[in-house]
Each structure stands twice: as C-alpha cells, then as structure tokens.
XYZ file of C-alpha atoms in Angstrom:
739
model
C 0.141 -6.908 53.844
C -2.675 -9.373 52.036
C -4.828 -7.813 50.208
C -8.008 -7.294 50.833
C -10.438 -5.539 47.226
C -13.679 -2.877 47.197
C -15.059 -2.986 43.214
C -17.483 -1.321 43.093
C -20.223 -0.067 39.456
C -20.141 3.425 39.890
C -24.225 5.663 39.448
C -25.564 4.537 37.404
C -26.419 1.722 35.109
C -29.572 -0.665 34.902
C -31.649 -0.113 38.111
C -33.424 -3.838 38.156
C -30.125 -5.808 38.132
C -26.417 -5.515 38.758
C -24.078 -5.063 36.333
C -21.795 -7.743 35.970
C -18.850 -7.096 35.603
C -17.552 -6.959 39.642
C -19.432 -10.263 39.962
C -17.232 -11.438 37.582
C -14.205 -10.603 39.162
C -15.188 -11.411 42.819
C -16.202 -15.029 41.510
C -12.207 -15.036 40.075
C -11.180 -13.390 43.257
C -12.544 -16.474 44.669
C -10.636 -19.275 43.066
C -7.255 -17.563 44.168
C -7.931 -16.517 47.717
C -8.289 -13.350 47.423
C -10.297 -10.650 49.834
C -12.637 -8.504 48.049
C -16.316 -6.988 48.595
C -18.143 -5.297 45.723
C -21.155 -2.929 45.193
C -23.513 -1.456 42.920
C -23.490 2.334 44.191
C -25.473 3.605 41.240
C -28.818 1.141 42.694
C -27.549 2.439 46.037
C -27.561 6.098 45.713
C -30.937 5.281 43.716
C -32.658 3.815 46.523
C -30.829 6.884 48.512
C -32.135 9.888 46.997
C -35.615 8.315 46.037
C -36.913 7.610 49.061
C -39.390 9.685 51.599
C -36.187 10.910 53.315
C -34.231 12.100 50.172
C -37.111 13.430 48.193
C -37.804 15.846 51.636
C -34.189 16.904 51.096
C -34.153 16.927 48.029
C -37.028 19.436 47.596
C -35.797 20.881 50.493
C -32.156 21.929 48.639
C -34.033 23.660 45.557
C -37.047 25.893 46.951
C -34.856 28.928 46.925
C -34.557 28.337 43.207
C -37.827 29.125 43.018
C -37.779 32.554 44.427
C -34.843 33.018 42.166
C -34.938 31.707 39.811
C -37.392 30.816 35.748
C -38.788 27.549 35.884
C -41.533 25.491 33.710
C -44.600 25.615 35.007
C -44.372 21.158 35.127
C -41.553 21.444 37.808
C -43.924 23.973 39.702
C -46.809 21.237 39.627
C -44.353 18.834 40.828
C -42.572 21.392 43.959
C -46.151 22.344 44.357
C -47.264 18.301 44.654
C -44.194 17.622 46.877
C -46.419 16.162 50.179
C -48.187 13.778 47.431
C -44.985 11.906 46.765
C -43.090 12.042 50.234
C -45.838 10.216 51.137
C -46.268 7.718 47.807
C -42.354 7.308 46.960
C -41.948 4.842 50.010
C -44.459 2.275 49.025
C -43.632 2.580 45.233
C -40.168 1.748 45.366
C -40.726 -0.807 47.484
C -44.095 -2.218 45.137
C -41.392 -1.988 41.850
C -38.956 -4.199 43.974
C -41.983 -6.501 43.409
C -42.710 -6.382 47.674
C -45.634 -4.359 47.923
C -47.203 -6.541 44.869
C -50.976 -5.619 46.237
C -50.496 -1.791 45.582
C -50.959 -2.016 42.015
C -54.583 -2.111 42.325
C -54.815 1.641 43.780
C -51.582 2.580 40.879
C -54.007 1.461 38.255
C -57.466 3.118 39.403
C -55.284 6.449 38.398
C -55.422 9.017 41.756
C -53.020 7.603 43.830
C -50.016 8.934 42.308
C -49.178 12.767 41.438
C -48.727 12.939 37.790
C -46.995 15.783 36.077
C -46.618 16.229 32.319
C -44.698 12.077 31.432
C -48.462 11.164 32.434
C -48.966 12.627 29.155
C -46.999 10.228 27.175
C -50.525 7.580 28.015
C -52.014 9.217 24.455
C -48.997 6.579 22.759
C -49.317 7.184 18.980
C -52.615 6.805 16.890
C -54.789 6.117 19.711
C -52.974 3.295 20.917
C -54.229 4.241 24.605
C -52.391 2.707 27.392
C -55.531 -0.424 28.082
C -54.910 -0.855 24.687
C -51.197 -1.310 24.789
C -51.317 -3.349 28.251
C -53.519 -5.311 26.640
C -53.629 -8.384 28.735
C -50.443 -8.250 30.083
C -52.206 -7.508 34.168
C -52.631 -4.958 36.725
C -48.945 -5.683 37.710
C -47.379 -4.554 34.515
C -49.439 -1.561 34.227
C -48.924 -0.674 37.249
C -44.991 -0.947 36.686
C -45.159 1.440 34.389
C -47.293 4.366 36.151
C -44.903 3.561 38.429
C -42.166 4.216 35.868
C -43.682 7.474 34.752
C -43.510 9.226 38.067
C -40.828 8.289 38.817
C -39.360 9.786 35.598
C -41.239 12.920 36.493
C -39.477 13.207 39.654
C -36.456 12.626 37.092
C -37.055 15.676 35.019
C -37.560 17.640 38.500
C -34.196 16.420 39.765
C -32.673 17.747 35.246
C -34.191 21.011 35.937
C -34.551 21.744 39.237
C -31.199 19.974 40.819
C -28.589 18.266 38.668
C -28.741 18.529 34.820
C -26.346 15.900 34.642
C -29.303 13.171 36.351
C -30.412 9.822 34.161
C -31.625 6.424 35.302
C -29.173 4.270 34.111
C -26.500 7.348 33.125
C -24.714 10.172 34.593
C -23.026 13.115 32.968
C -23.110 10.798 29.924
C -22.162 14.119 27.449
C -19.088 14.014 29.507
C -18.097 10.912 28.881
C -19.215 10.745 25.044
C -16.298 10.962 22.308
C -14.165 13.167 24.829
C -10.968 13.087 23.071
C -10.202 15.987 25.084
C -9.815 15.559 29.656
C -10.605 19.441 29.350
C -13.996 19.546 29.897
C -14.188 16.512 32.448
C -11.296 17.539 34.840
C -12.853 21.164 34.965
C -16.391 19.748 35.697
C -14.233 17.564 38.637
C -12.572 20.575 40.370
C -16.254 21.839 40.288
C -18.490 21.158 43.937
C -20.263 18.705 44.248
C -23.492 17.682 43.052
C -26.145 16.969 45.567
C -26.106 13.600 43.599
C -22.294 13.250 44.477
C -23.144 14.615 48.318
C -24.947 10.782 47.922
C -22.499 9.162 46.266
C -19.526 9.669 48.113
C -21.822 9.372 51.307
C -22.206 6.188 50.476
C -18.352 5.286 49.344
C -17.582 6.526 52.592
C -19.383 4.111 54.903
C -17.983 1.555 52.737
C -14.284 2.812 53.188
C -14.208 3.302 56.693
C -15.891 -0.668 56.629
C -14.109 -2.843 54.266
C -11.055 -0.943 55.198
C -9.615 -2.200 51.152
C -6.073 -1.344 50.702
C -7.022 -1.943 46.200
C -10.028 0.035 44.634
C -11.120 -1.134 41.665
C -13.298 1.281 39.800
C -15.608 -0.834 36.587
C -16.812 1.141 33.828
C -19.419 -0.028 31.875
C -19.881 2.925 29.678
C -19.396 6.827 29.473
C -22.865 7.382 31.761
C -20.123 6.023 34.416
C -17.045 7.935 33.730
C -18.080 11.041 35.827
C -18.374 9.307 38.957
C -16.221 6.757 38.615
C -13.617 10.152 39.300
C -15.827 11.700 41.737
C -15.440 8.498 44.074
C -11.768 8.355 43.443
C -11.120 11.447 43.900
C -12.447 11.803 47.459
C -10.758 8.677 47.696
C -6.904 9.646 47.111
C -7.489 12.794 48.843
C -8.668 11.151 52.666
C -7.156 7.703 51.845
C -3.990 7.993 49.514
C -2.772 4.931 50.360
C -5.744 2.843 48.660
C -4.223 2.068 45.797
C -6.989 3.029 42.855
C -7.581 0.958 39.648
C -10.060 1.330 36.591
C -11.815 -0.548 34.458
C -14.147 -2.237 32.132
C -16.187 -1.699 28.509
C -15.473 2.396 28.792
C -11.398 2.085 28.848
C -10.984 -1.278 27.048
C -12.956 0.879 24.221
C -12.067 4.487 24.586
C -8.892 4.751 26.740
C -6.638 2.955 24.530
C -4.155 5.329 23.360
C -4.755 7.582 27.046
C -1.957 10.041 27.416
C -3.659 12.678 29.333
C -1.246 12.422 32.959
C -4.027 14.615 34.754
C -6.098 11.161 34.719
C -3.230 9.866 37.165
C -4.207 12.097 39.760
C -6.491 10.906 40.227
C -6.457 6.607 38.751
C -2.936 5.130 40.056
C -3.690 2.232 37.121
C -5.979 1.661 34.267
C -6.396 -1.714 32.990
C -7.217 -2.932 29.174
C -8.669 -5.863 28.237
C -10.122 -8.906 30.518
C -9.253 -8.111 34.281
C -8.596 -11.174 35.839
C -4.562 -11.545 35.369
C -4.050 -7.729 35.319
C -5.837 -7.115 38.761
C -3.793 -10.008 39.922
C -0.801 -8.939 38.879
C -2.463 -4.994 40.951
C -3.348 -7.250 44.371
C 0.252 -9.829 44.721
C 2.502 -7.943 47.286
C 5.019 -5.215 46.757
C 8.173 -6.054 46.232
C 10.791 -5.537 48.859
C 14.118 -4.237 48.054
C 17.070 -5.482 46.171
C 13.429 -7.678 44.250
C 12.364 -8.015 40.815
C 10.292 -4.802 40.221
C 6.645 -5.464 39.538
C 4.968 -7.094 36.982
C 2.191 -5.470 35.280
C -0.824 -7.020 32.251
C -1.764 -4.207 30.139
C -2.095 -1.404 32.552
C -1.497 2.480 32.217
C 0.147 4.129 34.688
C 1.855 6.868 35.652
C 5.739 6.587 35.301
C 8.318 10.461 35.818
C 4.589 11.995 34.789
C 4.195 10.918 31.750
C 1.668 8.154 31.024
C 3.333 4.661 30.960
C 1.819 1.717 29.451
C 2.776 -1.797 30.889
C 2.500 -5.418 29.524
C 5.860 -7.273 30.831
C 3.944 -9.944 32.623
C 3.913 -13.489 31.543
C 1.213 -15.156 32.734
C -1.095 -15.784 29.846
C -4.625 -14.579 30.539
C -6.963 -17.293 32.026
C -9.046 -20.153 29.941
C -13.248 -19.879 31.107
C -12.715 -23.065 32.450
C -11.144 -20.996 35.120
C -12.126 -18.010 35.471
C -14.685 -19.288 38.411
C -17.987 -18.718 39.007
C -19.372 -15.050 39.231
C -20.083 -14.147 42.739
C -24.282 -11.853 43.196
C -22.561 -11.618 47.402
C -22.997 -8.165 49.176
C -24.881 -7.261 45.891
C -28.503 -5.587 47.389
C -30.596 -7.697 45.097
C -33.909 -8.113 47.142
C -33.298 -4.252 46.248
C -33.013 -3.957 43.184
C -36.215 -2.007 41.226
C -38.484 -2.970 37.868
C -39.129 -0.613 35.635
C -41.800 -0.693 32.469
C -40.467 2.448 30.987
C -41.632 2.202 26.950
C -44.110 -1.322 25.648
C -41.329 -2.608 23.950
C -41.082 -6.264 24.634
C -37.078 -6.775 24.666
C -36.286 -3.074 26.477
C -39.253 -4.532 28.460
C -36.785 -7.514 29.206
C -33.493 -5.384 29.736
C -35.558 -3.039 32.611
C -38.009 -5.419 34.149
C -37.120 -8.093 36.613
C -33.589 -9.866 37.735
C -31.098 -11.365 35.242
C -28.291 -13.673 36.279
C -25.885 -12.648 33.900
C -23.451 -15.387 32.816
C -21.184 -15.897 29.568
C -21.907 -18.941 26.767
C -18.685 -17.704 25.022
C -15.383 -15.231 25.251
C -15.979 -13.400 21.922
C -17.555 -13.368 18.888
C -17.023 -16.846 16.689
C -18.019 -15.441 13.758
C -15.833 -11.888 14.516
C -16.630 -9.839 10.925
C -19.768 -7.521 11.291
C -17.506 -4.305 9.511
C -19.052 -1.302 12.382
C -18.073 -4.052 15.248
C -14.795 -4.041 17.044
C -13.589 -6.528 15.797
C -9.656 -5.810 15.967
C -10.383 -5.866 19.973
C -9.522 -8.464 23.017
C -13.327 -8.757 23.945
C -14.914 -9.754 20.062
C -11.343 -10.905 18.564
C -10.740 -14.301 20.854
C -13.741 -16.667 21.101
C -13.055 -18.694 23.767
C -16.929 -21.138 24.399
C -17.218 -22.226 27.410
C -18.066 -26.162 28.206
C -21.804 -27.037 28.358
C -21.389 -28.886 31.605
C -19.664 -26.320 33.287
C -22.331 -23.368 31.843
C -24.902 -25.650 33.414
C -22.720 -26.089 36.450
C -22.504 -22.427 37.273
C -26.466 -21.930 36.427
C -26.698 -24.546 39.496
C -24.375 -22.941 41.839
C -25.766 -19.153 40.795
C -29.182 -20.393 41.434
C -28.426 -21.469 44.866
C -26.738 -18.530 45.649
C -29.196 -15.907 44.370
C -31.987 -17.521 44.874
C -33.160 -16.719 41.434
C -33.443 -19.300 37.719
C -33.377 -16.248 35.132
C -30.167 -16.027 33.355
C -28.935 -13.399 30.683
C -26.765 -15.005 28.718
C -24.541 -11.457 28.231
C -22.821 -13.371 24.544
C -21.801 -10.960 21.850
C -23.674 -13.727 20.027
C -24.506 -17.045 21.488
C -23.065 -19.861 19.218
C -25.677 -21.797 17.599
C -24.087 -25.548 18.881
C -23.240 -24.164 22.153
C -26.538 -23.083 22.341
C -28.013 -26.491 21.090
C -25.137 -28.471 23.833
C -26.226 -26.000 26.582
C -30.581 -26.878 25.870
C -29.902 -30.482 25.869
C -27.348 -30.370 28.963
C -30.189 -28.230 31.074
C -32.913 -30.714 29.762
C -30.552 -33.363 30.767
C -30.723 -31.790 34.448
C -34.139 -31.026 34.462
C -33.806 -27.198 35.996
C -36.229 -24.666 35.244
C -34.784 -22.098 34.315
C -35.860 -19.028 32.144
C -32.639 -17.781 29.534
C -32.565 -15.197 26.863
C -28.981 -13.906 24.803
C -28.152 -12.267 21.766
C -27.730 -14.501 17.860
C -26.958 -13.534 14.584
C -30.453 -15.394 12.521
C -27.901 -17.461 10.681
C -29.542 -20.793 8.702
C -28.464 -23.204 11.409
C -31.063 -21.977 13.822
C -33.302 -24.705 12.148
C -37.044 -24.977 13.347
C -36.172 -28.332 15.990
C -32.925 -26.466 17.086
C -35.516 -23.233 18.403
C -38.079 -26.147 19.480
C -35.449 -27.284 22.075
C -34.302 -24.279 22.800
C -37.427 -23.250 23.420
C -37.608 -26.359 25.500
C -35.291 -26.115 27.578
C -36.512 -22.285 28.535
C -35.111 -19.795 25.972
C -37.780 -16.820 26.116
C -36.345 -14.163 23.826
C -33.531 -13.639 21.944
C -31.837 -9.965 19.905
C -29.959 -9.897 16.769
C -28.930 -7.401 14.298
C -30.972 -7.566 10.930
C -28.353 -3.730 10.783
C -29.800 -2.730 7.590
C -32.255 -4.972 5.657
C -30.741 -4.483 2.351
C -28.686 -7.243 0.769
C -25.468 -5.003 -0.559
C -25.278 -4.053 2.705
C -25.752 -6.832 4.819
C -22.516 -7.934 2.059
C -20.924 -5.148 3.053
C -20.889 -5.269 6.673
C -19.918 -9.048 6.282
C -23.274 -10.278 7.820
C -22.942 -13.520 6.440
C -26.928 -13.356 6.958
C -29.546 -12.198 3.527
C -33.287 -10.863 4.567
C -35.005 -13.753 3.135
C -32.513 -16.090 5.912
C -33.204 -13.587 8.554
C -37.113 -13.782 8.240
C -36.699 -17.598 7.232
C -34.603 -18.256 10.824
C -37.074 -15.861 12.928
C -39.968 -17.333 11.376
C -38.175 -20.340 13.174
C -38.364 -19.021 16.387
C -41.875 -17.379 16.396
C -42.382 -20.240 15.536
C -41.500 -22.006 18.746
C -43.145 -19.478 20.887
C -39.073 -17.708 21.603
C -39.859 -13.246 21.513
C -37.738 -12.638 18.601
C -36.130 -8.556 18.518
C -33.850 -6.878 16.289
C -31.650 -4.245 16.378
C -32.146 -2.112 12.979
C -29.338 0.521 11.972
C -29.448 3.692 9.761
C -26.854 5.374 8.195
C -24.333 2.639 7.149
C -21.683 4.107 4.557
C -22.281 4.971 1.628
C -26.358 4.054 2.372
C -28.503 5.483 -0.119
C -32.174 7.295 0.329
C -33.695 4.600 -1.794
C -32.232 1.590 0.544
C -32.876 3.139 4.219
C -37.465 3.586 2.221
C -36.621 0.024 1.318
C -35.333 -1.386 4.139
C -38.042 0.343 6.277
C -40.635 -1.873 3.948
C -38.618 -4.999 4.485
C -39.139 -4.390 8.477
C -42.546 -3.809 7.889
C -43.443 -6.575 6.447
C -41.485 -8.899 8.757
C -43.914 -7.507 11.403
C -46.474 -8.227 9.165
C -45.859 -11.632 8.772
C -45.390 -11.747 13.111
C -42.550 -13.008 12.230
C -40.105 -9.737 14.688
C -42.024 -9.015 17.675
C -39.700 -6.276 18.724
C -36.811 -4.396 17.436
C -35.179 -1.163 17.653
C -33.643 2.121 14.963
C -29.652 2.869 15.646
C -28.084 5.301 13.904
C -24.598 4.362 12.552
C -21.225 5.083 14.855
C -18.325 5.216 13.563
C -15.780 3.257 15.965
C -11.600 3.464 16.323
C -11.591 -0.173 16.008
C -14.271 -1.428 13.358
C -12.859 -1.884 9.878
C -14.867 1.191 9.127
C -12.889 2.841 11.507
C -9.622 1.580 10.971
C -9.665 1.698 5.983
C -12.618 4.630 6.087
C -11.367 4.482 2.431
C -12.608 0.947 1.215
C -16.678 2.331 2.975
C -16.443 5.907 1.331
C -15.950 7.476 4.170
C -13.474 10.185 5.900
C -13.125 10.703 9.206
C -12.623 14.501 9.659
C -9.724 14.542 11.779
C -6.480 12.479 12.304
C -5.625 13.259 15.571
C -5.084 11.019 17.951
C -7.251 12.886 21.218
C -5.261 12.700 24.826
C -7.919 10.944 26.659
C -10.784 9.302 25.137
C -11.179 7.799 21.282
C -13.543 5.889 20.127
C -16.544 7.482 17.929
C -15.317 9.037 14.922
C -16.479 11.679 13.169
C -16.828 11.970 9.776
C -18.405 12.549 6.238
C -20.018 9.967 4.151
C -19.676 10.411 0.463
C -23.322 10.391 -0.625
C -23.711 13.532 1.331
C -26.855 12.163 2.928
C -28.165 13.986 7.070
C -28.790 9.884 7.908
C -30.614 12.127 10.728
C -33.740 13.555 9.125
C -34.705 9.612 8.589
C -34.987 8.885 12.635
C -38.102 9.543 13.350
C -40.365 8.333 10.997
C -38.473 5.330 10.953
C -38.811 5.081 14.887
C -42.675 6.802 15.082
C -43.153 3.292 12.183
C -41.380 1.007 13.959
C -43.590 2.396 17.389
C -46.931 0.950 15.591
C -45.919 -1.843 13.565
C -44.859 -3.386 17.057
C -48.823 -2.836 18.273
C -50.189 -4.749 14.999
C -51.122 -1.440 13.753
C -50.702 0.965 10.605
C -49.295 -1.975 8.195
C -51.335 -0.097 5.519
C -50.289 2.883 5.976
C -48.326 4.298 2.666
C -44.368 4.584 3.671
C -44.482 8.892 3.637
C -47.030 8.538 5.945
C -44.185 8.488 8.093
C -42.128 11.486 7.218
C -42.819 15.503 6.724
C -40.830 14.934 3.443
C -40.689 13.546 -0.140
C -38.950 9.755 -0.268
C -38.913 7.516 -2.774
C -41.236 4.500 -3.712
C -39.840 1.473 -2.210
C -38.715 -0.769 -5.026
C -39.549 -4.120 -2.354
C -41.720 -6.154 -3.658
C -44.775 -6.236 -1.579
C -45.036 -9.946 -1.016
C -41.155 -10.712 -0.880
C -41.259 -11.809 3.102
C -44.678 -13.909 2.740
C -42.537 -15.552 -0.298
C -39.504 -15.609 1.998
C -41.490 -17.652 4.370
C -43.617 -19.578 1.906
C -40.100 -21.472 0.499
C -40.025 -24.776 1.612
C -37.688 -26.126 3.371
C -35.415 -28.880 1.883
C -37.338 -32.607 3.820
C -33.379 -34.170 3.329
C -31.753 -35.694 6.534
C -28.008 -34.823 7.355
C -26.997 -39.005 8.337
C -24.833 -36.957 11.214
C -27.952 -34.595 12.337
C -28.208 -35.569 16.307
C -32.322 -37.301 17.088
C -33.908 -36.897 20.204
C -36.963 -37.441 21.931
C -38.519 -34.791 24.178
C -41.727 -36.533 25.325
C -42.327 -38.933 28.076
C -42.716 -42.895 28.274
C -45.941 -43.929 26.297
C -48.533 -46.142 27.465
C -48.527 -49.143 25.213
C -51.530 -51.203 24.462
C -51.828 -54.559 22.047
C -54.615 -54.706 19.727
C -55.620 -57.197 16.001
C -56.530 -55.372 12.940
C -58.959 -57.166 10.898
C -59.079 -56.799 6.917
C -61.416 -59.073 4.855
C -60.311 -62.400 6.633
C -57.131 -61.494 7.718
C -55.532 -60.181 11.066
C -52.297 -58.641 11.993
C -51.127 -57.464 15.804
C -51.041 -53.740 16.451
C -49.183 -51.353 18.792
C -51.425 -48.340 20.032
C -49.089 -45.905 21.626
C -50.223 -42.971 24.045
C -48.448 -40.158 25.112
C -49.048 -37.322 27.625
C -47.566 -33.750 26.865
C -48.085 -30.672 29.103
C -50.665 -30.104 27.411
C -52.565 -32.897 26.042
C -52.275 -36.683 25.511
C -52.327 -37.803 21.708
C -52.064 -41.102 20.564
C -50.037 -43.328 17.717
C -50.848 -46.944 16.355
C -48.136 -48.802 14.438
C -47.260 -52.733 13.139
C -46.324 -55.064 16.247
C -42.582 -54.817 15.061
C -42.195 -51.196 13.901
C -43.566 -49.905 17.432
C -42.009 -52.350 19.862
C -38.981 -50.905 17.322
C -40.159 -47.202 18.450
C -40.821 -47.613 22.167
C -37.154 -49.048 22.695
C -35.719 -46.107 20.176
C -38.027 -43.341 21.852
C -36.734 -45.070 24.688
C -32.724 -44.769 24.406
C -32.805 -41.009 22.677
C -34.612 -39.315 24.922
C -33.572 -36.090 26.343
C -32.493 -37.476 30.089
C -29.731 -40.296 27.965
C -25.495 -38.972 28.393
C -25.699 -40.307 24.650
C -27.234 -38.308 21.780
C -27.717 -40.706 18.412
C -27.023 -39.387 15.159
C -30.101 -40.161 12.568
C -27.676 -42.900 10.738
C -27.527 -44.620 14.089
C -31.177 -44.292 14.355
C -31.502 -45.917 10.275
C -28.867 -48.875 10.827
C -30.697 -50.198 14.026
C -34.241 -49.397 12.312
C -32.803 -51.805 9.841
C -31.842 -55.104 12.028
C -34.922 -56.352 12.349
C -37.235 -54.432 9.985
C -37.455 -52.776 6.085
C -37.905 -49.693 4.247
C -36.549 -47.538 7.303
C -37.417 -44.308 5.164
C -41.201 -45.315 4.226
C -41.336 -45.866 8.279
C -40.144 -42.530 8.631
C -42.204 -40.294 6.568
C -45.585 -42.106 8.007
C -47.969 -40.537 9.505
C -46.987 -41.765 13.213
C -43.579 -40.266 13.031
C -45.482 -37.040 11.924
C -47.204 -36.570 14.292
C -44.996 -37.207 16.682
C -42.183 -34.786 15.505
C -45.085 -32.169 16.167
C -44.752 -33.422 20.048
C -41.164 -33.237 20.454
C -39.085 -35.617 18.132
C -36.298 -33.478 16.930
C -33.792 -33.409 14.439
C -30.711 -30.729 15.200
C-alpha cells in the first residue's frame, strides 16, 4: 500500500507563525515522492475557540458554574460582558490576522473593547504609560497590544472557569514538565475530554476522514504540546486502530531518551529520536511480507512482547543538509495566523508578531562547548552547515510558495563565516529579505561584517551573554568575555541591527556578589545603548549537558540518581553554595524592564530588591571604557574587500597651485539616503573606478586585500598612503567593507 502520511503539530505553540518541524519533514518527503498532508491544529483550535460561535459555546458551557461555584470578580465581569466579547471577537481576530487594519483606530480609542483585569497592567512600573511605552510605534502596534490584552482577559476566564490547563502557546504544560513518571499524565488521559480536547478532536476527525492516512506523525516540540499529542493519539487508536502513530520532535529528543513505561505504547506505535528523516522513511516503507527480512528501524522506540525496546538497526545513514529538501509550508493556513504583542519587549515582539519562514543555516552548533547546553545530543553535537547558494535557493523557493520574505534562521548559533557568505549571496541575487537569527557574541562580528549583514536584510540578533561575569563565562566555556560582548553588541547596534541578550542567573557556584555584578554589567550595557532587549532565565540543569552529566565538577549534587520510566531531562539538584536564587528573580526582571525603556539607570541596584544585597564591585565606567578601546587598524592580507555602493559619475578637472597644474578626478556617488563626492588625482581615481567595479558585491569573485594592494602597485606607488587617505575614509563610511 502506498504510504499516505498525516503530520500534525498539536496545541499549542506560536500564534503568529507555524512551528517548522512538519514543514521540514514534508519538504524531505517531497524529495522521496511520499504523499503527506500537514496541519497545525494549535492555530486551528485557537481560531475555533476565539470566534463568535466559539465564545457563545464557551459562555453557555460555563453558565451553570456561576450558580454553584465561587468565581473571581474578574470572571464575573467577563461573563457579564459576554455579549460585548461575542460581538467584537471576529473583528479583532481579523485585525490580528492583518485583514482588518482600520479597526486599529477604533481599538485605540479605548471604548471599543471590553476591558477586564489585564488592562490594569497598562499602568506599567515607574509611570511608563502605554503611550510612552509605544511612543512612535504607531496606532497599529498600540491596537495590537490592546487586542492582545483583550484575548488574555478571555484566556484568564477560560483558565478559571473552563480549563485550568489552557495557555496560548502551551497546553497542560505542567503535565509534561519533568514528568519522570507517566502516572499523572496517564491518569489525566483517563478523564473525560476537556472543552479544549473536544475542539481538537473535532478538527482531527475531519482531517483523518479527509486524508485517510496510514501513518500519523505527531511532532511534540515542547512540554506544552505533550498532553494534546497523547489525546490525539488516544482518539485515533480508538477509532482508527489500523493507522500507525509515531511521535517525534524536541520533547522526545531531549526528555524520552530512557523511556521504559509500556503504557506509553497504548497511545503510540513508535517514538523516534533526533533527525526525523530516516526514521520516518523507514516507518513509511511497506510492511515486509512473510519470509522477508523484518522491518528496519532508525532510532525508534516500540513495544515488543510487552516490553519497551529501542531499535537502531537501519543501515541508512542520516541525510546531509543538502539532501533534505526545502521546508514546505503548503496545507498550513498561512493567512490565518494571528500577530500579538504581549509585552513591550522588542525581541519577544518579533517572536509573536508577524509571519516568519523558518530556515536553518547549519545543523547543530559550531561551538558546541557551553556547559549548560545539551551538547551530548545530535541536534547540537552534529554540526553541518548548508552552502550559502543552496540556502538562497531555498529562500527564493519559500518566498515564491508562501508570499512572505521574512526569515527566522532557527540556528543554535549561526556561524559568522556562513552569515557573511549568505549576506553576500543575498546581495548578489538582489533579493529583498528581512531576517534574524541567534548568534554567539564572538569577535568575528566586526563593524564591517555587521554592516554587510544589515545591507542583506538582517534586522536583529539574539545571543547568550548568560552570566555577565568573566569567571562564570569561563566555567560555562562560552569562549567570550564581557568586554568582547560589549564591543560586538556595539558593532551590531551601530549597523542598525537590534541586539537581544539571553541572561542567566543561578549558575552553579554563582555567588550573590556575582549576580549583583552581572546586573551592573547589564545596566551599563543598556545605558551605553548597545543592548536593546534582554531576558533573564534561571539556570536549569539538564541530563544531557556537561553540568548534568558531571555535576561534581560544577559543585552541585543531584537530589536523586534514579532514572524515571518516562521523561528525564530537568534534574533537581542542590548547589553547594546553598543560595536561594529564586529570591533574585523579581528584582532582576523588574530592573531589566525599566532598562529596556531607557530609564532608571541612576537607581541604586539595592532599590530593585526588598532584601539587603552587597554593593557591586564593577567600576561604573567598565563598559564605557571597554567600548572606548581603540580597535587595531591592521588589516589581514586575506581579508575580503567588498563595495556595496553603485558606480560613480566621473568628472575630470584641472587643479592649479603656484603655477603648477595637475589633472584630477571627481567621483559622485548616490546611495539610498544621500549623494557624496570624493576627489583624487587622475591616476588613482581611474584605478579606483576600475577596482570598485571589480569588488562590487554583485560580482561572483571576491577579492582579498592583498590582491587589491598588488593590483594598485602594478602602476602606482605607496598603497598604504592611498588606503588611509580621506577619499578612502569617506568610501569606508558608505559601504567599502573589509571582511
């Protein structure tokens, strides 16, 4: 029987853009001519719930609870305003889908949307009101934020009165987090369907009947998708027992590597680990006939004789990144996703606002050393970059298919050399794209490289500063120093690329002094204007990181050595310092909120905490001095030289002084913002016109600094004097780059 696959992402991930796993797999299946259909049931459930009909049902379902149970005043208010919510919901969703932009004017008048407790948050700390917070961002953004608060009010009602497990980007996440035992999740799955479950099952039923698959693949990227994945599998097992069901994705890859509970296989036939291409190809091959060799499996758990077994007997190697095809977003409701602005954090806003095509520059991480990271697992450990020309082919194909030119490269850390090659290829092909990615703040990101990335459409980068302390950065094996991070963030900022820093507190052996010093470094980076966005995470110890595997090296003790029968990733531990890092959470986040708004830099750090903290030991001008340090002017002979500008208009003229005259050249350039002119003597000017044509970014060949020097010295003298002259200095500020 010819395989027919149904791939789904269960509720819930993002509202604004599809999670890319099924699109990656569908792209691969296309290369094998395997028929597949994909669906993001998360966005479909949300759209069913947040509609006129959905809200009407929701309020009816819950009306009896108001007679028998005590509910909050907030829920009573929302229930009383139900007609207002039912009346406005379809228009608001259409607005957030980008289909009804004029509604923004009405939303911003603040008498259109019903308001409950979420709107009280508009009085953000230190009197930063919404108009101040959004400033010049405009009516559309302010309206998006207000519409988001309106949805969150309805969400609060759902959580209190309908389904305590609901969340916009996760569902029943608690059941998936650190679920060493399957008991709690198994018990939840024996209960009656929740209201959200009934919406999910109705959509799933429709899909199964239309597609009639013989293999059903469920991607589970996060703990917040796990419960719904099991619910979907449970229903298909009951009503369509002939359909084989497999789970893959980020959650099983990190959490289920030591799975041994047979009850899991009442729901699933297979659970596959790591890259999904070969495991799925093996599962979709025809069942072997009698007498034939049994089926081969790649990194797959299944049940045999009542016991969980792990099989990896396939002889097929994993596919190279050049062989996996272009992610295919067909079947997904690309025009139905909704953009929200939850908080006024520039980077989080990019996560939740706008549609992004997801691509990967490289499989794995080129650094692969950070001690808090899952560097023992293939998704980090196996590093394989994709050639820039192939990436650009995929970009062009995806723009054509989706109509969207925004790209989020979902790399662990995008390699600088590949980013450079990609930027040059984008410019060479004259593509108009907007893109952002995750990086390491390493010194390869020079000012000129950042200008090149900006010219190619890069608008933002995020990177781990982690703990802003050189001792701890060394312990993490981050390979950077705070001073270096400051310089790199300055380069990106000066190029007009937004910088978001991931910040960490509570790393093993971190002292209270180091936490406060770290906060001071962050304060100075924001005050210097080289960071625009950040987020504090508390350190979590995972089983596949060096800290989790060798805790004794990092001064921590695992609370138990027992390995659970279900999920094993997050590890409970005791830090020998005995510090309760939780107590710092509120102060760190509150201070960061204010720094992101460009205020409160002069507040003593003590003001952010309700308990006594030590004074910082960081000099108040540490970051300022780091940014002032002069960079080396020496240029490596192998450095590449690229001209981003256009061809100049050339005019010859004669210059006279004290009876002597000589021929000169005037070169006038036009860039997007302005025009400028440089003047040189005739011979140097003619050489310059020729060489700018040769090193133009549109050319395939890229010249080195040494090659340019040699070319100059064929007929002219003193290249260094010419290179450091005023005309070249002007060109350097308009797009003559050394990479």
